[in-house]
mmCIF file of C-alpha atoms in Angstrom:
data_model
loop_
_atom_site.group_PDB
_atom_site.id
_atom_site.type_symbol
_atom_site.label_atom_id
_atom_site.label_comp_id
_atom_site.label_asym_id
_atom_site.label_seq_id
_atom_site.Cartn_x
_atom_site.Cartn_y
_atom_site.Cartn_z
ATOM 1 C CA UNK O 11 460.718 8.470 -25.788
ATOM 2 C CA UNK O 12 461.100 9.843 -22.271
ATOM 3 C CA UNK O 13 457.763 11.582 -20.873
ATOM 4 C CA UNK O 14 457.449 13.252 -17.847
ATOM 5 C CA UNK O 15 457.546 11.509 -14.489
ATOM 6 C CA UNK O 16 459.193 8.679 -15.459
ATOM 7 C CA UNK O 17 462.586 9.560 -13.214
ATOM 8 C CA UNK O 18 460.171 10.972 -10.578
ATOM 9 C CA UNK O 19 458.288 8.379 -9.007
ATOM 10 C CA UNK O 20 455.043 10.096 -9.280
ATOM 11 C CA UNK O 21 453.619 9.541 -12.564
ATOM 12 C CA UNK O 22 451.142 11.665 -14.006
ATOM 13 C CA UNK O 23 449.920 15.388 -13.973
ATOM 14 C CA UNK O 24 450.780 16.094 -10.515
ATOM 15 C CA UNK O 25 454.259 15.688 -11.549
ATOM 16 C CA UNK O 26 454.083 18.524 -14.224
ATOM 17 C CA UNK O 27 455.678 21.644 -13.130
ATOM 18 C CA UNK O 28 453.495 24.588 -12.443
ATOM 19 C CA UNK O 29 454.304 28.290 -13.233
ATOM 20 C CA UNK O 30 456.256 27.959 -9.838
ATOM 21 C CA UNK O 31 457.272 24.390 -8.719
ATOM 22 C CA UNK O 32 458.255 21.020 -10.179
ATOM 23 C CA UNK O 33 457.251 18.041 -8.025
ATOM 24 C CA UNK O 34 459.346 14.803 -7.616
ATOM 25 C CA UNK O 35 462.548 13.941 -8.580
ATOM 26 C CA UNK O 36 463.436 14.969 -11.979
ATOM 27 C CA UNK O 37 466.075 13.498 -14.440
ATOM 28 C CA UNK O 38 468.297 15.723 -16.340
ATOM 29 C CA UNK O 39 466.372 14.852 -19.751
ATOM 30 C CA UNK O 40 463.582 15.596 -18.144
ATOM 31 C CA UNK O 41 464.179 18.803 -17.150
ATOM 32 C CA UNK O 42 465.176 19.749 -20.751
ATOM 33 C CA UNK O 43 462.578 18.414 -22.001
ATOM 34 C CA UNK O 44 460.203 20.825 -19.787
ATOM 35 C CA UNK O 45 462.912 23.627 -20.994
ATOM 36 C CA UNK O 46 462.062 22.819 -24.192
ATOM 37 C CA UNK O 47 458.092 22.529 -23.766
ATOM 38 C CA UNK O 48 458.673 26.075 -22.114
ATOM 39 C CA UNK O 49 456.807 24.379 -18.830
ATOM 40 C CA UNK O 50 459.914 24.501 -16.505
ATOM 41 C CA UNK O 51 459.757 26.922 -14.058
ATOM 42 C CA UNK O 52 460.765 30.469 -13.951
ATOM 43 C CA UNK O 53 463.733 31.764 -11.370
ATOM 44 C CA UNK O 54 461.767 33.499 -8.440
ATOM 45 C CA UNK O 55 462.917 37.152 -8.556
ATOM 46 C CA UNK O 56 465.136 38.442 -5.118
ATOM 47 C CA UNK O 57 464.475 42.290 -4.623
ATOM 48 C CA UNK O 58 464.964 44.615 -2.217
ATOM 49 C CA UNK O 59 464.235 48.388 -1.094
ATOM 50 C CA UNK O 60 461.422 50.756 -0.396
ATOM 51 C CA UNK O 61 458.391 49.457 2.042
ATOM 52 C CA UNK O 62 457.343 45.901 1.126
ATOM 53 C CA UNK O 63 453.667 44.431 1.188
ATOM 54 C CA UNK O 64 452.697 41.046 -0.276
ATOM 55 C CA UNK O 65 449.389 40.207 -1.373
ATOM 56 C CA UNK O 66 447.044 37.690 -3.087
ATOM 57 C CA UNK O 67 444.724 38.958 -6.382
ATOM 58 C CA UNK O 68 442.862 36.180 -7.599
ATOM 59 C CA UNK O 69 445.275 33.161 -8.174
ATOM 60 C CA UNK O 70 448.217 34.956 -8.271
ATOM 61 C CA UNK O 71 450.631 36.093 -5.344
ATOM 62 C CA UNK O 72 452.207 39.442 -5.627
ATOM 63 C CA UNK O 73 455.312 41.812 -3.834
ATOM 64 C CA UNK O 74 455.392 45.412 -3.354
ATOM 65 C CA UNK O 75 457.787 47.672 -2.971
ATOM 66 C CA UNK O 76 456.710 50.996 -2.252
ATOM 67 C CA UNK O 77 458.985 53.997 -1.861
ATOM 68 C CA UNK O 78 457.864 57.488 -0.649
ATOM 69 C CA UNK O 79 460.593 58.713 -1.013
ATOM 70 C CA UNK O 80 463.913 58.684 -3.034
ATOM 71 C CA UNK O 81 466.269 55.380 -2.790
ATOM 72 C CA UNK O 82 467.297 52.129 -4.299
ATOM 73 C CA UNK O 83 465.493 48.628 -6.032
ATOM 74 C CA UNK O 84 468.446 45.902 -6.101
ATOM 75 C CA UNK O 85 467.402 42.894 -8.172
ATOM 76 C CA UNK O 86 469.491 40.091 -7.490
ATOM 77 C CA UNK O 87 468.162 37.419 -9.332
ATOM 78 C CA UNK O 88 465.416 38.821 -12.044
ATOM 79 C CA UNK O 89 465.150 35.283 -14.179
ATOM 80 C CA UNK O 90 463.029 35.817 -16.440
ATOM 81 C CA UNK O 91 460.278 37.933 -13.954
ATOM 82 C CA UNK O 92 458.752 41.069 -15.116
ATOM 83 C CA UNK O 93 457.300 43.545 -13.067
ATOM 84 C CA UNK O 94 454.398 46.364 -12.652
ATOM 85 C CA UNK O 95 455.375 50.235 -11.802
ATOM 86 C CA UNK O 96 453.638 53.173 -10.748
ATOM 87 C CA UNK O 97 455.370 56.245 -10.727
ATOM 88 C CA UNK O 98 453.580 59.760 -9.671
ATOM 89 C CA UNK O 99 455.328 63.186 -9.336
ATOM 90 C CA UNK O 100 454.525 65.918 -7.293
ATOM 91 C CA UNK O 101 451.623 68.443 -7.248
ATOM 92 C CA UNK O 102 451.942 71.521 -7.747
ATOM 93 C CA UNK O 103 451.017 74.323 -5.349
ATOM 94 C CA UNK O 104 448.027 76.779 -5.451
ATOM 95 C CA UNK O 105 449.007 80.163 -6.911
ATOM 96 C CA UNK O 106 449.426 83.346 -4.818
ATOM 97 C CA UNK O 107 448.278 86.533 -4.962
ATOM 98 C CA UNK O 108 444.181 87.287 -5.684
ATOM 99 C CA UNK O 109 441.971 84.969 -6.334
ATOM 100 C CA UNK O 110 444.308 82.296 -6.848
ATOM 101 C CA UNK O 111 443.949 79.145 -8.911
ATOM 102 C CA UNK O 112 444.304 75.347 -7.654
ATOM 103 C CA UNK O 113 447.607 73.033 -8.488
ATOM 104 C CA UNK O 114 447.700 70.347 -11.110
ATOM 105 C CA UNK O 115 448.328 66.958 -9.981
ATOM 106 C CA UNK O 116 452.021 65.039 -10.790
ATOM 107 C CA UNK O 117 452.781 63.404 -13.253
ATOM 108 C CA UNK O 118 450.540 59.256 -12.985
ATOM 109 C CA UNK O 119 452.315 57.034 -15.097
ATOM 110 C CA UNK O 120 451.794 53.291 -14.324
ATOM 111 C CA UNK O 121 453.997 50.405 -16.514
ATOM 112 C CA UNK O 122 452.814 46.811 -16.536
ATOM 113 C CA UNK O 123 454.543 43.765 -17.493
ATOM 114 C CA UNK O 124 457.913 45.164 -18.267
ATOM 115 C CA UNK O 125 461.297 42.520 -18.028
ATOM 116 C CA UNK O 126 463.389 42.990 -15.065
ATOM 117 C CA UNK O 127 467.073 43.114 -15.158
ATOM 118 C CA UNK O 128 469.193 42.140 -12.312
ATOM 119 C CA UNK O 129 471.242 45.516 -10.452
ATOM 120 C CA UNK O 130 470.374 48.746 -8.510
ATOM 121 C CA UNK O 131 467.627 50.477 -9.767
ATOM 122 C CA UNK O 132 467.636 54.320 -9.143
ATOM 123 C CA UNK O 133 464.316 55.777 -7.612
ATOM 124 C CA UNK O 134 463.639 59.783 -7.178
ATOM 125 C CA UNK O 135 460.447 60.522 -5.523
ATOM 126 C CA UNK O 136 459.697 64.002 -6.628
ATOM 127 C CA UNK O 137 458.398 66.892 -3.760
ATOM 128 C CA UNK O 138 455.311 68.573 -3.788
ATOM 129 C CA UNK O 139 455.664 71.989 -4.574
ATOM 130 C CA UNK O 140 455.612 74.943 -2.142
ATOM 131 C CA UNK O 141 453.339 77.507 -1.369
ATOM 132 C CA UNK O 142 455.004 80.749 0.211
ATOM 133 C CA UNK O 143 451.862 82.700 0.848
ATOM 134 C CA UNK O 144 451.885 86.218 -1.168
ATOM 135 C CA UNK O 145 455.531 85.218 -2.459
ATOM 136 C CA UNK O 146 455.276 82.557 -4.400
ATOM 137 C CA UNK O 147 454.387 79.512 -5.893
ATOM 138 C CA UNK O 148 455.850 76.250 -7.353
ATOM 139 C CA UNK O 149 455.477 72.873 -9.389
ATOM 140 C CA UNK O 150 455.957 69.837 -7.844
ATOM 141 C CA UNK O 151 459.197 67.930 -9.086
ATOM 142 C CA UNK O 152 459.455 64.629 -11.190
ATOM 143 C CA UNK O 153 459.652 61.286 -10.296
ATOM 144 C CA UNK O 154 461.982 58.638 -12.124
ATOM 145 C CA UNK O 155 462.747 55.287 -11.939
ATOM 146 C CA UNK O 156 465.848 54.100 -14.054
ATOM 147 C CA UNK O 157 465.869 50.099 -15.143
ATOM 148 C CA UNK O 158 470.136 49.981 -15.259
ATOM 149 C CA UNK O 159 471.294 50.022 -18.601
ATOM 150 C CA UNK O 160 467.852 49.913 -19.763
ATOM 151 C CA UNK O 161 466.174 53.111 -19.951
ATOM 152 C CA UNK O 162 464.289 56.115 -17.503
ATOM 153 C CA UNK O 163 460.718 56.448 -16.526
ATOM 154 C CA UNK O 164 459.814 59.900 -16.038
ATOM 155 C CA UNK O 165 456.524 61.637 -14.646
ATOM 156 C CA UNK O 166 456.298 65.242 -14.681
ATOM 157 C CA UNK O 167 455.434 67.854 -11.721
ATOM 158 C CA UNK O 168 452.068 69.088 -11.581
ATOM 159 C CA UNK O 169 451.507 72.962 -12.273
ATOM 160 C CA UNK O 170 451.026 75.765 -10.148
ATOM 161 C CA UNK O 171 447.753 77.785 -9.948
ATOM 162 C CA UNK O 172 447.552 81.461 -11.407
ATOM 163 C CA UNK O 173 447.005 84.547 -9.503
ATOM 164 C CA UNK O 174 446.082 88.080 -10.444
ATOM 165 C CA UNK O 175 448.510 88.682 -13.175
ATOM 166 C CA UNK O 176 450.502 85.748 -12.814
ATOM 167 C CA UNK O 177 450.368 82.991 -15.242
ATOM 168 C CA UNK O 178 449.129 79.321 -14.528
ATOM 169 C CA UNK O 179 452.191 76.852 -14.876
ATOM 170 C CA UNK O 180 451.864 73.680 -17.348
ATOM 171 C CA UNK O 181 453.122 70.335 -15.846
ATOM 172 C CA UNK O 182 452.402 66.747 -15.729
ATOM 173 C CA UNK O 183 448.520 68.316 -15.288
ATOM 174 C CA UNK O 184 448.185 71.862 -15.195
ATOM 175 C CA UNK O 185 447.340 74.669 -12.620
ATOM 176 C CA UNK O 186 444.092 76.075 -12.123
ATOM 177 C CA UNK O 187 443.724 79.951 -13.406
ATOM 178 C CA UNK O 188 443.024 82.248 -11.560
ATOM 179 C CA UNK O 189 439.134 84.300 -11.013
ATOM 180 C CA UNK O 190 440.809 87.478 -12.334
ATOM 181 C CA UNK O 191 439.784 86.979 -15.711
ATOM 182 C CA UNK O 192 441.201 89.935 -18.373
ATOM 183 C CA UNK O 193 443.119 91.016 -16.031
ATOM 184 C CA UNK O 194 445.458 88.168 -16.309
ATOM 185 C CA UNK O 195 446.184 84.784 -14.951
ATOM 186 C CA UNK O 196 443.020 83.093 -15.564
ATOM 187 C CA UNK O 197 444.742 80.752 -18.581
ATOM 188 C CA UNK O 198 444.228 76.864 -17.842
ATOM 189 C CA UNK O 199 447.822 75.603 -17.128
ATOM 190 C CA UNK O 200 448.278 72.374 -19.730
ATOM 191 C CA UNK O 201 448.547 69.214 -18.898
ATOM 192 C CA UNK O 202 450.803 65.915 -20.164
ATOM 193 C CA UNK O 203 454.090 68.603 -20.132
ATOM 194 C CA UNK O 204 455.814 65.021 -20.873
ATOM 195 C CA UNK O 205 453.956 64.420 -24.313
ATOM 196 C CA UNK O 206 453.109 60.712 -23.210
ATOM 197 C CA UNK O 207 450.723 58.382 -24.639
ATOM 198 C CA UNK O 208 448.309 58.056 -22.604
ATOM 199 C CA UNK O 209 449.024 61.241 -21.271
ATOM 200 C CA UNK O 210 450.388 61.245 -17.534
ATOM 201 C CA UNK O 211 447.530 64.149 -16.561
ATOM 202 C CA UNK O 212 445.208 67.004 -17.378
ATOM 203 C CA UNK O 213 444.581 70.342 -17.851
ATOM 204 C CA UNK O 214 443.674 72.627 -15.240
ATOM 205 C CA UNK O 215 440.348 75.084 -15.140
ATOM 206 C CA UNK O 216 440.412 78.284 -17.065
ATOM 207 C CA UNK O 217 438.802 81.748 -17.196
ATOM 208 C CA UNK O 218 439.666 84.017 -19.286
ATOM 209 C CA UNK O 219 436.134 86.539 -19.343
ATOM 210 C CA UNK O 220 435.175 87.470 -16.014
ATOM 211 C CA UNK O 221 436.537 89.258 -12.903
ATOM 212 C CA UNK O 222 434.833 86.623 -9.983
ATOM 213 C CA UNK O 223 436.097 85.729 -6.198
ATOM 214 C CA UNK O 224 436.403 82.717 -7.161
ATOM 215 C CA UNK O 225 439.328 80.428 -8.411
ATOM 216 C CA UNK O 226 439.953 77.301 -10.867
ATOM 217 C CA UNK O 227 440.578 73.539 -10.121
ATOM 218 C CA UNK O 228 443.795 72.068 -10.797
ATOM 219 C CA UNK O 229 444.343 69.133 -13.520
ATOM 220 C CA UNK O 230 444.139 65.641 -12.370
ATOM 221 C CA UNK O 231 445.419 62.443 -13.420
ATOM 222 C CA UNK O 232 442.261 61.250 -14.953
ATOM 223 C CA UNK O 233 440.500 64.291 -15.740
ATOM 224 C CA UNK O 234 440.859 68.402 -16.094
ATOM 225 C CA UNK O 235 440.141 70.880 -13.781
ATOM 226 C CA UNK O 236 436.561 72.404 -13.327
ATOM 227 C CA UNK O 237 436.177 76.451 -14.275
ATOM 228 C CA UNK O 238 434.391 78.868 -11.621
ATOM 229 C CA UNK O 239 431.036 79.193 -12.540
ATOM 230 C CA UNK O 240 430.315 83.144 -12.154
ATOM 231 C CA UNK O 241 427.939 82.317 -9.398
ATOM 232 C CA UNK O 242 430.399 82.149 -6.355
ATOM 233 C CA UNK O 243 431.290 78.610 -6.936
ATOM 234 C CA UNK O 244 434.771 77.778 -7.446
ATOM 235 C CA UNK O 245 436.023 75.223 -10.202
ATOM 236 C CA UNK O 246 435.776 71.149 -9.198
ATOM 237 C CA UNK O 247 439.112 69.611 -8.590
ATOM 238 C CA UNK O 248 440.508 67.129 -11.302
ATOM 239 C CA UNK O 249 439.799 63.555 -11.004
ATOM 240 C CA UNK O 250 442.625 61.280 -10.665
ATOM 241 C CA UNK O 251 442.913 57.434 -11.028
ATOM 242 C CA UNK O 252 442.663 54.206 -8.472
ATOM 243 C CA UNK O 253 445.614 51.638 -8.817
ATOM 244 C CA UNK O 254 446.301 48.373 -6.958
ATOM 245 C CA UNK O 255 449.919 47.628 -7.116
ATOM 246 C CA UNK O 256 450.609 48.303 -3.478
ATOM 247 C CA UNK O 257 448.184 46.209 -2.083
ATOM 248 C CA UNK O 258 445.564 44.502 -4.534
ATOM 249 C CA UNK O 259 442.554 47.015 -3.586
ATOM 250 C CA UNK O 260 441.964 50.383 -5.513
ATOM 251 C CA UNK O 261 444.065 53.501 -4.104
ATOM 252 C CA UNK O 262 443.450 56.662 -5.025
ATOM 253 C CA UNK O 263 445.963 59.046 -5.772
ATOM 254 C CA UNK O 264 446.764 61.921 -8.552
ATOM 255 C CA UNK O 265 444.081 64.546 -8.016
ATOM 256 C CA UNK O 266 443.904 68.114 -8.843
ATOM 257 C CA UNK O 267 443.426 70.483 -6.229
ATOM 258 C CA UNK O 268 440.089 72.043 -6.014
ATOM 259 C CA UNK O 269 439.118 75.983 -6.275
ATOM 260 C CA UNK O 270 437.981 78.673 -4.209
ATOM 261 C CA UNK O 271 434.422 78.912 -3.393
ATOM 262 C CA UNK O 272 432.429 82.096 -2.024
ATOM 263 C CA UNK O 273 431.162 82.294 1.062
ATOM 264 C CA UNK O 274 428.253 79.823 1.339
ATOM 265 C CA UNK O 275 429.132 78.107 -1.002
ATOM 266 C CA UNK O 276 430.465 74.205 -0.844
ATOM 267 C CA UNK O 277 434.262 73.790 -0.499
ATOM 268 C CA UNK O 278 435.633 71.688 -3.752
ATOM 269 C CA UNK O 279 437.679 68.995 -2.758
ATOM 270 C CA UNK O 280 439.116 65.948 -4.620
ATOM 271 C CA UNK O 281 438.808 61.816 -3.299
ATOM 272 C CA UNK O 282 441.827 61.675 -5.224
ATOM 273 C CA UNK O 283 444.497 63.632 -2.638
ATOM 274 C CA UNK O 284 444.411 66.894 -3.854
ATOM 275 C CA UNK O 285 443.947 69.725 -1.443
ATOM 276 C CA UNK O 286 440.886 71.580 -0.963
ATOM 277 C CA UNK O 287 439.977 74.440 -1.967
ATOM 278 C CA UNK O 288 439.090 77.842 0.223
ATOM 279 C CA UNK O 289 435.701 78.926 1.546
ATOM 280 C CA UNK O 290 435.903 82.549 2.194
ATOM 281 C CA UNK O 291 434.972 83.623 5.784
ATOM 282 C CA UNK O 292 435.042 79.323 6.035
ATOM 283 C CA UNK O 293 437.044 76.179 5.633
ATOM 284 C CA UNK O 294 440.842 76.875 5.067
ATOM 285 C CA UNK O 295 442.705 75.690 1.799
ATOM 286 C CA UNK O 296 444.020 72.542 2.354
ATOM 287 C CA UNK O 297 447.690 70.570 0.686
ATOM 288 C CA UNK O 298 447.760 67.495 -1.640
ATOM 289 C CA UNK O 299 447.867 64.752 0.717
ATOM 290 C CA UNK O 300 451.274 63.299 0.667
ATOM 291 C CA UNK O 301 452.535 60.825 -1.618
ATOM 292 C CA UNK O 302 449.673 61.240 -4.246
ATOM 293 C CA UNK O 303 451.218 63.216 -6.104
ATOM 294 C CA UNK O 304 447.773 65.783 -5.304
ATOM 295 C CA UNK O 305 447.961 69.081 -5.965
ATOM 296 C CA UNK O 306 447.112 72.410 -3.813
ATOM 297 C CA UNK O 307 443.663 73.865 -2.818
ATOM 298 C CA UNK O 308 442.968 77.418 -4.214
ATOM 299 C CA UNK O 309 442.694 80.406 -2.189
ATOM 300 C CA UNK O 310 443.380 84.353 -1.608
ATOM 301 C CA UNK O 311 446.150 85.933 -1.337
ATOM 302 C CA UNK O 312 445.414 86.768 2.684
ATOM 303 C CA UNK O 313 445.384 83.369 3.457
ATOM 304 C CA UNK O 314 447.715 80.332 3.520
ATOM 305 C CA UNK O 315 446.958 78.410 0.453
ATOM 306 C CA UNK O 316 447.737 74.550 -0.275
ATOM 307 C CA UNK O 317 450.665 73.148 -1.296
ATOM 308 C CA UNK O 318 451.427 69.818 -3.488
ATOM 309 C CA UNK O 319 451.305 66.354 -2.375
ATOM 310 C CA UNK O 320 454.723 64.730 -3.200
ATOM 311 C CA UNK O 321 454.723 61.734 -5.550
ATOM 312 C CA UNK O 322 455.577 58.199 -5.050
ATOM 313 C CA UNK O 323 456.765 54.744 -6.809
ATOM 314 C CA UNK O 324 455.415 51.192 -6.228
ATOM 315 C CA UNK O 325 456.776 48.271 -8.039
ATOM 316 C CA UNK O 326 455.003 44.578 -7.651
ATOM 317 C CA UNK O 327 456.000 41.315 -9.409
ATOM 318 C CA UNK O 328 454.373 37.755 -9.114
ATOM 319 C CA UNK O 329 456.110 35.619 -6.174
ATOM 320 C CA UNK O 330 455.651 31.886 -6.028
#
């Protein structure tokens, strides 16, 4: 009965392929014999596209590919490698008009562990959504990435804030409302538009009682949007979520943008890349930072509020 390393001329364990390499000089039998143990080595996956990084986490060595924007993944030569994906689409803008609520956050979806298939894989980075001051308003767009004759990974644009009559948009997490309260536009804008489990984002801040010159927070990927609290505070930006495909340390990304505050009062901003919100006769509204998918800082109507952060897609896979 053949064992391994007999062919090889180095007998023992250090002739037993790893996850990675097979030392020596191996015999046919031998080599289906590790086939058939399931010890042979894997194929090592050949990619290409987007910005690459590679990186050690633990034991294990990893590629990146990270694209800001839209474009291509070829896979050559998949084997039998699977791969990690983050996808994030992106924020919505602030709302115009009075008193006007915070954006939601795109769309965070991240995949682990899913088999790769050899061909061009189509990514769309979705844009952060405008803001037109006292025009209008917008969600971000999606983000996909499509495995080739496998299926599409979708995120959802985040919502855009309310304003003084104008209704908070739902989206992959949902617009702040607005500090007009009765008079309209102070609804929470919901989030996971894309009915995934777990749910891609949040919902935004809401109020629906009181007139106040304040605004609500935006949804965030890992957490909703804070209300205004009737004393000149404006509603707390959603949290979003750390992830370390792109590098092996904890990024943040997919926050909501944060509400406008009183004069006096703190500014609300996110650690997550959404913008910040207002400070009246203060610190400006700020934009999601890009390619966080953040969304918009809350503000007035006189005054340039934030626009959406625009989303992003990272894919890693173990290299040898």
């Amino acid at each position: 009965i053949m064992s391994y390393g007999e062919n090889g001329g180095v007998i023992g364990p250090i002739n037993t392929p790893t996850g990675s390499v097979a030392s020596g000089v191996w015999s046919l039998g031998e080599v289906a014999e590790a086939n058939r143990d399931g010890i042979w080595p894997a194929p090592v996956i050949e990619a290409t596209g987007g910005t690459t990084t590679t990186y050690t986490s633990g034991s294990t060595n990893y590629k990146a590919h990270t694209f800001t924007s839209s474009g291509t993944f070829t896979v050559a030569s998949a084997g039998s490698t699977t791969i990690d994906f983050l996808i994030i689409a992106g924020g919505g803008s602030a709302g115009y008009y009075i008193n006007a609520g915070a954006g939601g956050a795109g769309g965070y979806r991240e995949f682990s562990t899913i088999s790769a298939v050899d061909g061009s894989y189509t990514v769309t980075v979705g844009a952060g959504g405008a803001m037109v001051t006292g025009t209008s308003s917008s969600s971000g767009s999606n983000t996909s990435f499509v495995i080739p004759g496998v299926t599409t990974y979708s995120a959802t644009g985040g919502g855009y804030g309310g304003g003084f009559g104008i209704s908070t948009a739902n989206g992959g997490s949902g617009g702040g409302g607005a500090g007009s309260g009765t008079n309209g536009g102070g609804n929470k804008g919901l989030g996971n538009a894309g009915s995934y489990s777990p749910v891609e984002g949040y919902d935004g801040g809401e109020n629906l009682s009181i007139w106040n010159g304040n605004s609500c927070g935006g949804g965030g990927a890992g957490g909703p949007g804070g209300a205004l609290d009737g004393a000149g505070n404006g509603g707390s930006a959603g949290n979003g979520q750390n992830n370390d495909f792109r590098t092996g340390s904890n990024e943040p990304r997919g926050g909501g943008g944060g509400g406008l505050s009183d004069a006096g009062k703190p500014q609300q901003t996110s650690a997550y890349g959404g913008g910040s919100g207002l400070v009246a006769s203060g610190a400006s509204a700020t934009s999601g930072t890009v390619n966080t998918g953040g969304g918009g800082g809350g503000g007035r109507h006189t005054t340039q509020n934030g626009s959406g952060g625009s989303g992003l897609v990272i894919i890693r896979y173990e290299v040898v």
